[in-house]
N, CA, C and O atoms as a Tinker XYZ file with bonds, in Angstrom:
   352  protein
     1  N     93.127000  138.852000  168.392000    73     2
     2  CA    94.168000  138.289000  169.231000    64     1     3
     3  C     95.508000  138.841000  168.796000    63     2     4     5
     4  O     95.743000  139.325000  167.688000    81     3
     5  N     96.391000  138.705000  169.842000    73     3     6
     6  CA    97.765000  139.152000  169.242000    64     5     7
     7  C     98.749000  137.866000  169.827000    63     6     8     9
     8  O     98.394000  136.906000  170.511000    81     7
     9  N     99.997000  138.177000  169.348000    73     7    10
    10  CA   101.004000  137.551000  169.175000    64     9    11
    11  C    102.154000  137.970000  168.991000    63    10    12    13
    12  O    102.405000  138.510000  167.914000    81    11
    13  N    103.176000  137.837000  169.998000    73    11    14
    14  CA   105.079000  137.992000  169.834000    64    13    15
    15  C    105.385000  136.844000  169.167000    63    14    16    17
    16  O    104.904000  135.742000  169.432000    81    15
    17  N    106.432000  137.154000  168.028000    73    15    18
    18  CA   107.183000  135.932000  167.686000    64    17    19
    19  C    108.911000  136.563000  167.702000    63    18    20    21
    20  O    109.329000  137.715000  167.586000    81    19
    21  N    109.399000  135.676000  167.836000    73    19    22
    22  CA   110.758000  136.032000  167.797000    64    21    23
    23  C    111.245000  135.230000  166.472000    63    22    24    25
    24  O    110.756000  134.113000  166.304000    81    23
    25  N    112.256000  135.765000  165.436000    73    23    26
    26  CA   112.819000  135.085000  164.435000    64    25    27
    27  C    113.909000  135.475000  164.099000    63    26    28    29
    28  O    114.393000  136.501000  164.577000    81    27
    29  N    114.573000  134.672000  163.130000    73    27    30
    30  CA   115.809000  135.153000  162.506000    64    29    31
    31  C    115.371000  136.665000  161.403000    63    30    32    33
    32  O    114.417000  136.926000  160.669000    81    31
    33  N    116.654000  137.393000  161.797000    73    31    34
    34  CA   116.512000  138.583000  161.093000    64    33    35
    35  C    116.094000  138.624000  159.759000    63    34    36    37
    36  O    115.493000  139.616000  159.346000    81    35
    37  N    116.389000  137.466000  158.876000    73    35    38
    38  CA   116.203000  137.183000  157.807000    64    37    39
    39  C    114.652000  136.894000  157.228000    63    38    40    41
    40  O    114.317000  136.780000  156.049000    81    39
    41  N    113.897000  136.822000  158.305000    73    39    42
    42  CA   112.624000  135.893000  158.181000    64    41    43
    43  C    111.393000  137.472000  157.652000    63    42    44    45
    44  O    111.303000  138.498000  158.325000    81    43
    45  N    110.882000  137.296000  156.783000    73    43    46
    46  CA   110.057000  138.450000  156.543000    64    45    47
    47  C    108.693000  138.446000  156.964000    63    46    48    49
    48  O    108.166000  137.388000  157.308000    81    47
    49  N    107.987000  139.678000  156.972000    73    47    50
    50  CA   106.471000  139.478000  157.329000    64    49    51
    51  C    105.478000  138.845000  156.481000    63    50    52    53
    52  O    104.354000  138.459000  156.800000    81    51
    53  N    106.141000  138.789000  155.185000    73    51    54
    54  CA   105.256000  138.305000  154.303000    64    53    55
    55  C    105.840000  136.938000  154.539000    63    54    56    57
    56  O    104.791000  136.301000  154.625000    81    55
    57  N    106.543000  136.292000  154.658000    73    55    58
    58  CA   106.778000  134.931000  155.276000    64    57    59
    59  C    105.748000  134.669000  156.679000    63    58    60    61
    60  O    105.504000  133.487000  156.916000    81    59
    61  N    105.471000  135.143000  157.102000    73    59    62
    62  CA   104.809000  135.077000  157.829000    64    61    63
    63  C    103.323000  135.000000  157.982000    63    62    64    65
    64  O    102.615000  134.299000  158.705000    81    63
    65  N    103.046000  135.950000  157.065000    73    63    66
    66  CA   101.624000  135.954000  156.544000    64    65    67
    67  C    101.400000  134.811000  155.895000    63    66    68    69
    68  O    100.304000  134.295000  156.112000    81    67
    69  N    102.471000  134.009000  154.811000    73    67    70
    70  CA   101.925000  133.517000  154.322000    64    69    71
    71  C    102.289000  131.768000  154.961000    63    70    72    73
    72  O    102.006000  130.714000  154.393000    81    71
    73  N    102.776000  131.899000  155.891000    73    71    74
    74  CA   102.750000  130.392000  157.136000    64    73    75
    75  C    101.323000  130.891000  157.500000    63    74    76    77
    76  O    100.535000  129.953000  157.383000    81    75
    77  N    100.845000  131.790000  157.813000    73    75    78
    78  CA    99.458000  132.119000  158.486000    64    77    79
    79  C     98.214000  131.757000  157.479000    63    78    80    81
    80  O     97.159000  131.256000  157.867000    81    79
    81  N     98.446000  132.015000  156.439000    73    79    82
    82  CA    97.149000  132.255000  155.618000    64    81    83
    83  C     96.878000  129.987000  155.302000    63    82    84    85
    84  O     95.865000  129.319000  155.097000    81    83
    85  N     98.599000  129.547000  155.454000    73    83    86
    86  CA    98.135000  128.018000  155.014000    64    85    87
    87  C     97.377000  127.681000  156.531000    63    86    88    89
    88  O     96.423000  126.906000  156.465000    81    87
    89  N     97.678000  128.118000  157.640000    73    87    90
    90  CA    96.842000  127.422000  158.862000    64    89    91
    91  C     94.772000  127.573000  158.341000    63    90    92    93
    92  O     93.928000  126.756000  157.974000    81    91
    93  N     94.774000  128.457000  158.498000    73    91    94
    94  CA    93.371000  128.840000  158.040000    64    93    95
    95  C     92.824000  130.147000  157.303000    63    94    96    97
    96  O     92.510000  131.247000  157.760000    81    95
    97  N     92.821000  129.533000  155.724000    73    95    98
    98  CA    92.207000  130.940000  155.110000    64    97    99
    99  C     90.724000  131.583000  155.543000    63    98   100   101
   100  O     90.414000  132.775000  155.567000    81    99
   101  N     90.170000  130.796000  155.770000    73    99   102
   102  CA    88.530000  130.557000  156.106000    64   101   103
   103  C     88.305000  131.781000  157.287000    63   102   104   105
   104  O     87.702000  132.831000  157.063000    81   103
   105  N     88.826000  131.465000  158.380000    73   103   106
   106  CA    88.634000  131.972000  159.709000    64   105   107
   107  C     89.968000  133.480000  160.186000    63   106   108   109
   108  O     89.718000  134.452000  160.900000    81   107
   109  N     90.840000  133.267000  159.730000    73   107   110
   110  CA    91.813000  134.481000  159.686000    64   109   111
   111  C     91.556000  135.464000  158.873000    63   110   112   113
   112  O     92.375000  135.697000  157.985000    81   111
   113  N     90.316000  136.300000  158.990000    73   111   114
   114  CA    90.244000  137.391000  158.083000    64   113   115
   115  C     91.470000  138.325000  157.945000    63   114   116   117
   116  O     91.541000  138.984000  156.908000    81   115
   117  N     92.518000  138.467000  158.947000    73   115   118
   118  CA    93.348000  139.822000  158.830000    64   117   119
   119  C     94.318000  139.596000  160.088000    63   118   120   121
   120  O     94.116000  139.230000  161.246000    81   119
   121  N     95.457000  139.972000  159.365000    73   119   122
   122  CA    96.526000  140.250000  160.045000    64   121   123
   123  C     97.881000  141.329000  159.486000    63   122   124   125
   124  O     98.228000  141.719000  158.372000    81   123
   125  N     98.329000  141.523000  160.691000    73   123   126
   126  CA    98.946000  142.605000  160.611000    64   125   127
   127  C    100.103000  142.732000  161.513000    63   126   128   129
   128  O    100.152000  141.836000  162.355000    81   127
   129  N    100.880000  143.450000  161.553000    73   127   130
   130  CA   102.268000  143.852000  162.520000    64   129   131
   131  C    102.189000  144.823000  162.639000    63   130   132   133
   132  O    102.262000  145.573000  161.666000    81   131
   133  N    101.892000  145.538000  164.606000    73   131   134
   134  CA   102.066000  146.368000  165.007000    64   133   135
   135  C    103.386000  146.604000  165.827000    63   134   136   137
   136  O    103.462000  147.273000  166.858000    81   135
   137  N    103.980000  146.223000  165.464000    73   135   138
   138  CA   105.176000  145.941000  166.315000    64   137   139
   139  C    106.520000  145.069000  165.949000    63   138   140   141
   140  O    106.658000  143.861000  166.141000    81   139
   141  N    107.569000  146.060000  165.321000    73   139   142
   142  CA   108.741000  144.765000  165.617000    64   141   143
   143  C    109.970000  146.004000  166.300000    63   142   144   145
   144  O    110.123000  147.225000  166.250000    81   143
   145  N    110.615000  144.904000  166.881000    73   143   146
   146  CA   111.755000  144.929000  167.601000    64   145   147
   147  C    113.021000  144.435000  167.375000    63   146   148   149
   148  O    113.061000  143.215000  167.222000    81   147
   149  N    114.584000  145.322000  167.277000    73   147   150
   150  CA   115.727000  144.158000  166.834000    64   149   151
   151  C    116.505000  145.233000  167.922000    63   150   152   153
   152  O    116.525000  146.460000  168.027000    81   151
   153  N    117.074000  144.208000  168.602000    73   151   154
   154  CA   118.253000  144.445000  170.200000    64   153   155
   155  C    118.565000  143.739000  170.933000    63   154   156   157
   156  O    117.882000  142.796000  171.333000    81   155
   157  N    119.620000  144.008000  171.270000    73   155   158
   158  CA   120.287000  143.085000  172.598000    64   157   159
   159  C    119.223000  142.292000  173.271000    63   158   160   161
   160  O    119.556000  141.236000  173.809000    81   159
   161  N    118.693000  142.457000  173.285000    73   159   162
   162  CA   117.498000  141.943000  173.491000    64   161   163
   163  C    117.434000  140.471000  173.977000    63   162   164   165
   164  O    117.600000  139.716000  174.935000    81   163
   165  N    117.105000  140.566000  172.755000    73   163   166
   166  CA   116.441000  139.153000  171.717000    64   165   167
   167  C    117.482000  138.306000  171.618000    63   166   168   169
   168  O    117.389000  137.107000  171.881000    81   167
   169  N    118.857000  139.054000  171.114000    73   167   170
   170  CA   119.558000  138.072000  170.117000    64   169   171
   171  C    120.029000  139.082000  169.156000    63   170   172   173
   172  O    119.329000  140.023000  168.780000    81   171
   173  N    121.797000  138.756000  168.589000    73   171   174
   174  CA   122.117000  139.882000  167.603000    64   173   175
   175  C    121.307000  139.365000  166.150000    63   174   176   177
   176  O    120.947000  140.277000  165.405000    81   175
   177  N    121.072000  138.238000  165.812000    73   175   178
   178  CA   120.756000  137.759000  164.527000    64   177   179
   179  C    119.559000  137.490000  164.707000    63   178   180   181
   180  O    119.185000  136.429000  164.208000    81   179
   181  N    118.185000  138.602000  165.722000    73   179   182
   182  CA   116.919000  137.861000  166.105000    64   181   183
   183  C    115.943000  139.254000  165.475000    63   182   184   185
   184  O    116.621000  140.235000  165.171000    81   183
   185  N    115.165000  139.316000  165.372000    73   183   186
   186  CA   114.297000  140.361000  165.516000    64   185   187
   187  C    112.558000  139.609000  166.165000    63   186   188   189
   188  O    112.301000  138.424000  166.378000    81   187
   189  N    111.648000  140.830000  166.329000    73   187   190
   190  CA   110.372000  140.539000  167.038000    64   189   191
   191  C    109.243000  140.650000  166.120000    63   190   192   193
   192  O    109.284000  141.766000  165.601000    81   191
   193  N    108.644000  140.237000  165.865000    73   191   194
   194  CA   107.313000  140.955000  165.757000    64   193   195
   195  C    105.960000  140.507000  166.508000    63   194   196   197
   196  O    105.580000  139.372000  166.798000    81   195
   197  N    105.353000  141.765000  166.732000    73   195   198
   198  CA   103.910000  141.428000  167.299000    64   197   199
   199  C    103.064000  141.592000  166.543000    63   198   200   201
   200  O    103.022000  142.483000  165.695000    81   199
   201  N    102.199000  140.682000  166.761000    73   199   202
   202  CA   100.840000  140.418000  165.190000    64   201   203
   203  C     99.837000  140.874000  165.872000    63   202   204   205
   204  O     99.649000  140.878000  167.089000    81   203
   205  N     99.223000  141.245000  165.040000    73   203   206
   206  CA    97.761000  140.782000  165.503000    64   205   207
   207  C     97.006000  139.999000  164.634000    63   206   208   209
   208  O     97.540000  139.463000  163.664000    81   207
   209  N     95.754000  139.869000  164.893000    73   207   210
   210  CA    94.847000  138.515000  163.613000    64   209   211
   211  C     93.444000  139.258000  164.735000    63   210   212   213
   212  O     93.251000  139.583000  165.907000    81   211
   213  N     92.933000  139.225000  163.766000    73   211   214
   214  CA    91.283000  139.385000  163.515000    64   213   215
   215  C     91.134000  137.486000  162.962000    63   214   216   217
   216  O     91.678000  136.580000  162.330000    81   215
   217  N     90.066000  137.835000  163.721000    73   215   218
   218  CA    89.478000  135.524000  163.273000    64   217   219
   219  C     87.799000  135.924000  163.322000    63   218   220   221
   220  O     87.201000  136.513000  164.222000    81   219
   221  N     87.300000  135.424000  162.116000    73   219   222
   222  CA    85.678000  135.671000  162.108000    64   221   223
   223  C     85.557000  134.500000  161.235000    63   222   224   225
   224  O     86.290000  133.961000  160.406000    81   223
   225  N     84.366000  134.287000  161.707000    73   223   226
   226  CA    83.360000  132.970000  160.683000    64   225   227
   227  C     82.498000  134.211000  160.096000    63   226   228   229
   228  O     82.225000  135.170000  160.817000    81   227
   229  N     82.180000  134.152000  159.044000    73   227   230
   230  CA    80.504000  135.102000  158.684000    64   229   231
   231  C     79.171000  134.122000  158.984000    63   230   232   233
   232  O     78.026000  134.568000  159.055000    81   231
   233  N     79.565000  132.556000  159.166000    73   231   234
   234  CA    78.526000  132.018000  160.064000    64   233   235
   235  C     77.657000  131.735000  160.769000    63   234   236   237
   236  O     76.439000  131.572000  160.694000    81   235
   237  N     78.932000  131.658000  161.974000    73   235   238
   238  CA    78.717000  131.794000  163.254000    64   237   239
   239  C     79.782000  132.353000  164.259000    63   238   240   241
   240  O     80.991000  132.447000  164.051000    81   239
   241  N     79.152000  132.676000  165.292000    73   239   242
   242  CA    79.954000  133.002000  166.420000    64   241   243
   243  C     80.953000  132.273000  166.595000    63   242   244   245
   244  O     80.584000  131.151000  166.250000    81   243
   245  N     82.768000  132.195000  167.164000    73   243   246
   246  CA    83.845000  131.665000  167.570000    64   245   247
   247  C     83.508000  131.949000  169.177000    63   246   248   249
   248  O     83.191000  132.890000  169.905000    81   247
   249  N     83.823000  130.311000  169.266000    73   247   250
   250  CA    84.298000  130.627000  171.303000    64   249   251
   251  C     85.262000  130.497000  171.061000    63   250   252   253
   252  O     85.780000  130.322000  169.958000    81   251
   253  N     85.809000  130.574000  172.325000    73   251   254
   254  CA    86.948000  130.460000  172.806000    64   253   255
   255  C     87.801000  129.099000  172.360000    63   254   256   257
   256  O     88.806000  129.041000  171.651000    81   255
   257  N     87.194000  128.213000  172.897000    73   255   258
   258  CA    87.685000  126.929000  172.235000    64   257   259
   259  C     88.197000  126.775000  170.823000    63   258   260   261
   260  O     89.310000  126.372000  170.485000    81   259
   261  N     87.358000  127.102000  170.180000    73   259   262
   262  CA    88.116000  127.539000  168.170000    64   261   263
   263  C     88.768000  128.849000  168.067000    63   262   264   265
   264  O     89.273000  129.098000  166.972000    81   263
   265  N     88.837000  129.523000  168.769000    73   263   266
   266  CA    90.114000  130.708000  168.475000    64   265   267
   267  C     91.190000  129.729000  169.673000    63   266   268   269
   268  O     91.870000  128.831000  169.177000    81   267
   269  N     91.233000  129.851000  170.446000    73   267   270
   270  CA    92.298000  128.770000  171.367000    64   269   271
   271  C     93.099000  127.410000  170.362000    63   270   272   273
   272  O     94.256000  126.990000  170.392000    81   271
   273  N     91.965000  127.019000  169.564000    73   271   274
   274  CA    92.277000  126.084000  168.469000    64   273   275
   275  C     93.495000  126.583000  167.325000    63   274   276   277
   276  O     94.569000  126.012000  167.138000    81   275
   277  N     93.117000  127.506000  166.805000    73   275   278
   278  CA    93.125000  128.312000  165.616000    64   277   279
   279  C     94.619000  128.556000  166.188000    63   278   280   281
   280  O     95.513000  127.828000  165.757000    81   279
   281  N     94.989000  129.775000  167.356000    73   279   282
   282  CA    96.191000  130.102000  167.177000    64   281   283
   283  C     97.158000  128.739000  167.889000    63   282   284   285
   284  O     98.345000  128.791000  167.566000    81   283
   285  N     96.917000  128.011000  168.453000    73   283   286
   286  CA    97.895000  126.909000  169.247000    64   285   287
   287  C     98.450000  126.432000  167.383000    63   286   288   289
   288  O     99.645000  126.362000  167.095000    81   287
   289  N     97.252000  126.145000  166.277000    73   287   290
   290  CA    97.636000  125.870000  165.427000    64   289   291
   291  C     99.268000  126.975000  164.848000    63   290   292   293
   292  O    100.446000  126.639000  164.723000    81   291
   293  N     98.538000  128.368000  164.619000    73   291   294
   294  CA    99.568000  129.388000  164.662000    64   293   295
   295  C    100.906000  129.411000  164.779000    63   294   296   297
   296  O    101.760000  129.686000  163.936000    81   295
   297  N    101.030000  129.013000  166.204000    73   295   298
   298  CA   102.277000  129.345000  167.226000    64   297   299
   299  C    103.077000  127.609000  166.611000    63   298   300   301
   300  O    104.280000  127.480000  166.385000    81   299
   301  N    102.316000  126.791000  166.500000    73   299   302
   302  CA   102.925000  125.275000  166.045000    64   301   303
   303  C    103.379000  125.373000  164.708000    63   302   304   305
   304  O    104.436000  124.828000  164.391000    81   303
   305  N    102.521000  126.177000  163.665000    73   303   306
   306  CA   103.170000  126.585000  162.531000    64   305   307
   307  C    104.766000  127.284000  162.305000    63   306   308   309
   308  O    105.770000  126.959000  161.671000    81   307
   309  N    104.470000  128.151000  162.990000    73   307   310
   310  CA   105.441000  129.485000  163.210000    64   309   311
   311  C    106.723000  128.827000  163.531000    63   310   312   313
   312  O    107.768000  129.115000  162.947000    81   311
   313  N    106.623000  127.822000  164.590000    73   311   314
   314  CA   107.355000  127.288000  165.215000    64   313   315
   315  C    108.152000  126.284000  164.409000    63   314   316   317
   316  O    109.338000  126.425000  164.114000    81   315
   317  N    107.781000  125.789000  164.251000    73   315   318
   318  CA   108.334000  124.528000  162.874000    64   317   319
   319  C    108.975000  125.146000  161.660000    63   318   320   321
   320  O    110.080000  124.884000  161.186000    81   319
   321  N    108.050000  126.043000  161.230000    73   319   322
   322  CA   108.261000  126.575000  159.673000    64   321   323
   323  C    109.263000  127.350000  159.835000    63   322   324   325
   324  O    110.262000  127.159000  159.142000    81   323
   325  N    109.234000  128.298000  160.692000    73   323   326
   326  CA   110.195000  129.667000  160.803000    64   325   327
   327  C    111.066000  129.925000  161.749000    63   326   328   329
   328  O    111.736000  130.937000  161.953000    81   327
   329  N    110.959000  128.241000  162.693000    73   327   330
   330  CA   112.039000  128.320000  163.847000    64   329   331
   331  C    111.817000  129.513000  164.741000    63   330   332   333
   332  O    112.740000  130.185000  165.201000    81   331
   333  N    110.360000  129.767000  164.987000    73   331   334
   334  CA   110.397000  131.139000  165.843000    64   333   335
   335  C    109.936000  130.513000  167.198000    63   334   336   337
   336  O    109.168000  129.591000  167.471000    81   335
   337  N    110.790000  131.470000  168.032000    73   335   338
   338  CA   110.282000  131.625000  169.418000    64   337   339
   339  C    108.868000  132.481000  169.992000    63   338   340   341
   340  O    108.708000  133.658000  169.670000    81   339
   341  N    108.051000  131.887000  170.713000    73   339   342
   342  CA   106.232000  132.770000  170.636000    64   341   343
   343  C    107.119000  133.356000  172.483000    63   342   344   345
   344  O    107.504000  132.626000  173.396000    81   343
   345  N    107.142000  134.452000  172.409000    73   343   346
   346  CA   107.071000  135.580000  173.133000    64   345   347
   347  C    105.462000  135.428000  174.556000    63   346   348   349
   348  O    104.440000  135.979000  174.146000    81   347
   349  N    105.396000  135.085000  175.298000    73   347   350
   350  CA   104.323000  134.999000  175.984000    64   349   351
   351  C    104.211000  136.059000  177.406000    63   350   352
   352  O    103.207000  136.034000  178.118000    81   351
């Protein structure tokens, strides 16, 4: 799955990773930033990034419903912790 977040310029990726890794270590095997952005844009004091996340059980199979779970958790994290805006 991927993901836009918008944040303060100040806010790092490893801040980020590591709001991500407290939602679920278990099921978030991997994430990453393919993507950031800082411009008129956004905001002078904003920048972007787009994530992605790999989500696996070695289990079982994920539907939809528990990855749907998983990032709403995400975006509620992100949101609170890092004051970011989710890009949709």
């Amino acid at each position: 799955r991927d993901l836009s977040v918008v944040v303060e310029k100040k806010v790092t990726f490893d801040q980020i990773k590591e709001v991500t890794r407290k939602v679920d270590k278990k099921l978030i095997q991997y994430i990453d930033v393919f993507d950031q952005y800082i411009g008129e844009n956004i905001g002078h004091s904003k920048k972007s990034y787009s994530i992605s996340f790999i989500l696996q059980d070695q289990d079982k199979t994920l539907n939809e419903k528990i990855i749907d779970k998983i990032m709403n958790k995400l975006i509620n994290s992100y949101e609170q912790q890092l004051d970011a805006l989710i890009r949709r």
